[in-house]
PDB file of C-alpha atoms in Angstrom:
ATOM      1  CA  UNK K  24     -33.778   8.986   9.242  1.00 61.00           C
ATOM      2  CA  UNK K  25     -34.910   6.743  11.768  1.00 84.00           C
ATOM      3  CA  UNK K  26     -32.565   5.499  14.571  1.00 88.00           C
ATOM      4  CA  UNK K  27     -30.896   2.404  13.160  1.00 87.00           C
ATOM      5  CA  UNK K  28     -30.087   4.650  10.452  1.00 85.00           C
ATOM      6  CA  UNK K  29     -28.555   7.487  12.710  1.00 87.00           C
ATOM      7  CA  UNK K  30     -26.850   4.642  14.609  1.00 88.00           C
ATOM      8  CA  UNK K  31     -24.692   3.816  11.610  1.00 87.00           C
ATOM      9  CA  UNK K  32     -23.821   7.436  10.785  1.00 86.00           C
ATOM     10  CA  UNK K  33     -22.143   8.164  13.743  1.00 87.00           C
ATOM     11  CA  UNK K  34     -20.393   5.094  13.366  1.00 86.00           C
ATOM     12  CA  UNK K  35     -19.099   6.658  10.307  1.00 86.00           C
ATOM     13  CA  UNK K  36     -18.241   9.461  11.318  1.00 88.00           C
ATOM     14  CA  UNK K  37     -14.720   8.853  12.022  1.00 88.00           C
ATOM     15  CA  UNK K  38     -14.340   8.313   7.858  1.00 87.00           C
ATOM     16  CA  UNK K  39     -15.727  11.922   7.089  1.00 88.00           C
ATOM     17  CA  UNK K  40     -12.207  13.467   6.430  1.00 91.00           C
ATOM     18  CA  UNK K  41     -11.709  15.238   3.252  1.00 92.00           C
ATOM     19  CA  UNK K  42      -8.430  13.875   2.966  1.00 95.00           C
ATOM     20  CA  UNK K  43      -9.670  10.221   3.461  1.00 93.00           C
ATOM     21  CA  UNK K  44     -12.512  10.562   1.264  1.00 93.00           C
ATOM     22  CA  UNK K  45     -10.559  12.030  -1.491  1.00 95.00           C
ATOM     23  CA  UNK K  46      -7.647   8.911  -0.725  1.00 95.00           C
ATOM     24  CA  UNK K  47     -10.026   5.990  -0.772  1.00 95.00           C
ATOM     25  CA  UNK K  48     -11.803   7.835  -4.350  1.00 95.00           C
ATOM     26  CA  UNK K  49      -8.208   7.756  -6.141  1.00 96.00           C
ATOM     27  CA  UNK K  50      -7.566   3.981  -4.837  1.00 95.00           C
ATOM     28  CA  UNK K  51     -11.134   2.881  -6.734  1.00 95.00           C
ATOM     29  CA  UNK K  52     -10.143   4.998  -9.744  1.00 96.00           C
ATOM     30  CA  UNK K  53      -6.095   3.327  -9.583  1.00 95.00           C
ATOM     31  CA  UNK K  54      -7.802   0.011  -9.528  1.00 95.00           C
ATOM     32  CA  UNK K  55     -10.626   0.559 -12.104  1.00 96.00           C
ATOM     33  CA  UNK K  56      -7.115   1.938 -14.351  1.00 95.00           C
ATOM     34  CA  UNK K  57      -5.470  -0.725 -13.965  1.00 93.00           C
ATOM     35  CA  UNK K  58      -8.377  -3.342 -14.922  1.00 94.00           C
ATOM     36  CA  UNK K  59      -9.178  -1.510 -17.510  1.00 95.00           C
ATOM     37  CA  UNK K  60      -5.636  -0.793 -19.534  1.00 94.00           C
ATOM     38  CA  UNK K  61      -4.494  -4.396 -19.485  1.00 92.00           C
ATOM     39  CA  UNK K  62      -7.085  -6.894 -17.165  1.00 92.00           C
ATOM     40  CA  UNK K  63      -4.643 -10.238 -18.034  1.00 94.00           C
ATOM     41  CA  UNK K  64      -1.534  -8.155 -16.115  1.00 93.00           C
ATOM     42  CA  UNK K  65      -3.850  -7.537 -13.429  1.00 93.00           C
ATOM     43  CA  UNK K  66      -5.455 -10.140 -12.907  1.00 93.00           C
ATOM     44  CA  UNK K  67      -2.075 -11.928 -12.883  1.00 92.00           C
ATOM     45  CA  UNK K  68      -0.465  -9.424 -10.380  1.00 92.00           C
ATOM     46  CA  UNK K  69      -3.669 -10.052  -7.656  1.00 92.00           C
ATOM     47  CA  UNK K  70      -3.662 -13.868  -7.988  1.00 89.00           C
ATOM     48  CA  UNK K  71      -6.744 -14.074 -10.948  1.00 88.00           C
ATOM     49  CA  UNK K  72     -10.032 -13.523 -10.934  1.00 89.00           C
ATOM     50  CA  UNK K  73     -11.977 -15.787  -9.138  1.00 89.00           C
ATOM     51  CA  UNK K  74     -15.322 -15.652  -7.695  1.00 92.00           C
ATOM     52  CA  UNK K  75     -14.394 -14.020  -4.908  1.00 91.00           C
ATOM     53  CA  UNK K  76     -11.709 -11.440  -5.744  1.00 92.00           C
ATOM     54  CA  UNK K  77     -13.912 -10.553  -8.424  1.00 92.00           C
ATOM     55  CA  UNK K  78     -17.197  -9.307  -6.850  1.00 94.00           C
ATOM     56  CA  UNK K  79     -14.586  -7.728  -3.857  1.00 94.00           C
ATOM     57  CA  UNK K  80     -13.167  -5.606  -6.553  1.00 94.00           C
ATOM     58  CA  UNK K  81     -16.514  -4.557  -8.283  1.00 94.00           C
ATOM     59  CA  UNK K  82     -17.968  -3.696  -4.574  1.00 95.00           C
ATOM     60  CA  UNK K  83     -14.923  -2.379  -3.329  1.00 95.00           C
ATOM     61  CA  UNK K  84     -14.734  -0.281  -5.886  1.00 96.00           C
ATOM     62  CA  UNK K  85     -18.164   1.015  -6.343  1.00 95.00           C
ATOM     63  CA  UNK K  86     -18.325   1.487  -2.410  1.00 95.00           C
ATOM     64  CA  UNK K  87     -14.978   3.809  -2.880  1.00 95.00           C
ATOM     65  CA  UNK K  88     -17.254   5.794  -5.725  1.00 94.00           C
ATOM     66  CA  UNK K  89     -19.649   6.576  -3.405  1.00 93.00           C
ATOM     67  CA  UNK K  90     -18.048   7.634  -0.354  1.00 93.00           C
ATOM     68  CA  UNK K  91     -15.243   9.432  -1.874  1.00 92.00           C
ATOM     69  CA  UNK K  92     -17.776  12.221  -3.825  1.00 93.00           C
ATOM     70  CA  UNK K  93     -19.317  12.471  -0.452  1.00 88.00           C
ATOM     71  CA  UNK K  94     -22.433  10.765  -0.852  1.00 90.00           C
ATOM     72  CA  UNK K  95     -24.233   9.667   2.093  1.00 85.00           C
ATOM     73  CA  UNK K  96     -27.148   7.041   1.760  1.00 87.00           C
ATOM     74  CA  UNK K  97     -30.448   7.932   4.091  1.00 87.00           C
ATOM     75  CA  UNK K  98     -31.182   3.982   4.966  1.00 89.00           C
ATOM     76  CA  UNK K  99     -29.245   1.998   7.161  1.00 88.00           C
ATOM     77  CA  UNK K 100     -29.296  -1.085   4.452  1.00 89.00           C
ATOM     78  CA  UNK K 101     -27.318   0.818   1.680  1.00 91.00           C
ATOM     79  CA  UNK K 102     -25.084   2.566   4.193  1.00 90.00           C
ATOM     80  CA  UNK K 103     -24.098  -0.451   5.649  1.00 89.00           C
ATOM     81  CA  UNK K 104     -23.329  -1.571   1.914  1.00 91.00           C
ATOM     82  CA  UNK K 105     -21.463   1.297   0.603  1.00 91.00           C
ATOM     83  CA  UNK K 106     -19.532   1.169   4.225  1.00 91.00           C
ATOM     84  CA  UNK K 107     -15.915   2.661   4.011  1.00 91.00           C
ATOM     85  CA  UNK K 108     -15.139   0.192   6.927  1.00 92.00           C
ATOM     86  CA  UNK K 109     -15.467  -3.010   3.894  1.00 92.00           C
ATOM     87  CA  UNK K 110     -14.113  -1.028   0.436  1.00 93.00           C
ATOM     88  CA  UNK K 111     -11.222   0.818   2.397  1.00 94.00           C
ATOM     89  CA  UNK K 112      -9.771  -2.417   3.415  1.00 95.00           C
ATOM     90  CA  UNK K 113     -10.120  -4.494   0.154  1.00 95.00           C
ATOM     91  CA  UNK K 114      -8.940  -1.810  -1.635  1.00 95.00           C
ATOM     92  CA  UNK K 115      -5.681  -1.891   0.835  1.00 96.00           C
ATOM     93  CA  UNK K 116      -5.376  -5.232   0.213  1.00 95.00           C
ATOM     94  CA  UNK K 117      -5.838  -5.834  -3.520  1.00 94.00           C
ATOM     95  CA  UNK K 118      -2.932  -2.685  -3.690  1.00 94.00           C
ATOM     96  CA  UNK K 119      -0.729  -5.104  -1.771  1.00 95.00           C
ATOM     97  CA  UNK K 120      -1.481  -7.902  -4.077  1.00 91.00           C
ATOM     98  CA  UNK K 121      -0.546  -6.131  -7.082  1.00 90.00           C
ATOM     99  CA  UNK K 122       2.352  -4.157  -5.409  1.00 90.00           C
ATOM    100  CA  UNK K 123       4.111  -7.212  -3.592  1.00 85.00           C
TER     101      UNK K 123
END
C-alpha cells in the first residue's frame, strides 16, 4: 500500500467495530428490502426517486455491502469510494425519510 493509501486507513479506523460493521450491513440489506418488496411505497415514503436520491441509495447501499462483510480495498481511490464516512450517513438519513 503506498502512503496515501495507509493515510486513509487509519482514518478508518475508528469504523472497524464489529458491531458497527455488522449495523451499517443490516441498514443496506433493510433498504435494498424495502425497494425491492414494493419500490412505489418507497419511493413515496423517501420523497421519489430522483436523480439524486437515486444514485445515493444505489452507492449508499453498495458502500454498506462492502464494509459491513469486512472488506477492505488496497487503493486509496476505491477506499475513499466505498467510505463508511458517505454510506453510513445516507443510509441514516434515507431511514429518517421513510420513518418520519
Amino acid at each position: 500500500m503506498n502512503k496515501l493509501a495507509e493515510q486513509i486507513a487509519t482514518l478508518h479506523e475508528p469504523f472497524d467495530r464489529t458491531w458497527l460493521k455488522a449495523f451499517t450491513l443490516v441498514l443496506g440489506f433493510v433498504h435494498v428490502g424495502l425497494v425491492m418488496w414494493e419500490p412505489h411505497a418507497y419511493a413515496t415514503a423517501i420523497g421519489g426517486f430522483n436523480v439524486l436520491i437515486g444514485p445515493a441509495l444505489i452507492w449508499a447501499v453498495c458502500s454498506s455491502m462492502v464494509y459491513g462483510i469486512g472488506f477492505t480495498p488496497k487503493n486509496w481511490y476505491w477506499q475513499l469510494l466505498f467510505s463508511p464516512y458517505f454510506s453510513i450517513p445516507i443510509l441514516l438519513f434515507l431511514t429518517a425519510l421513510h420513518i418520519l
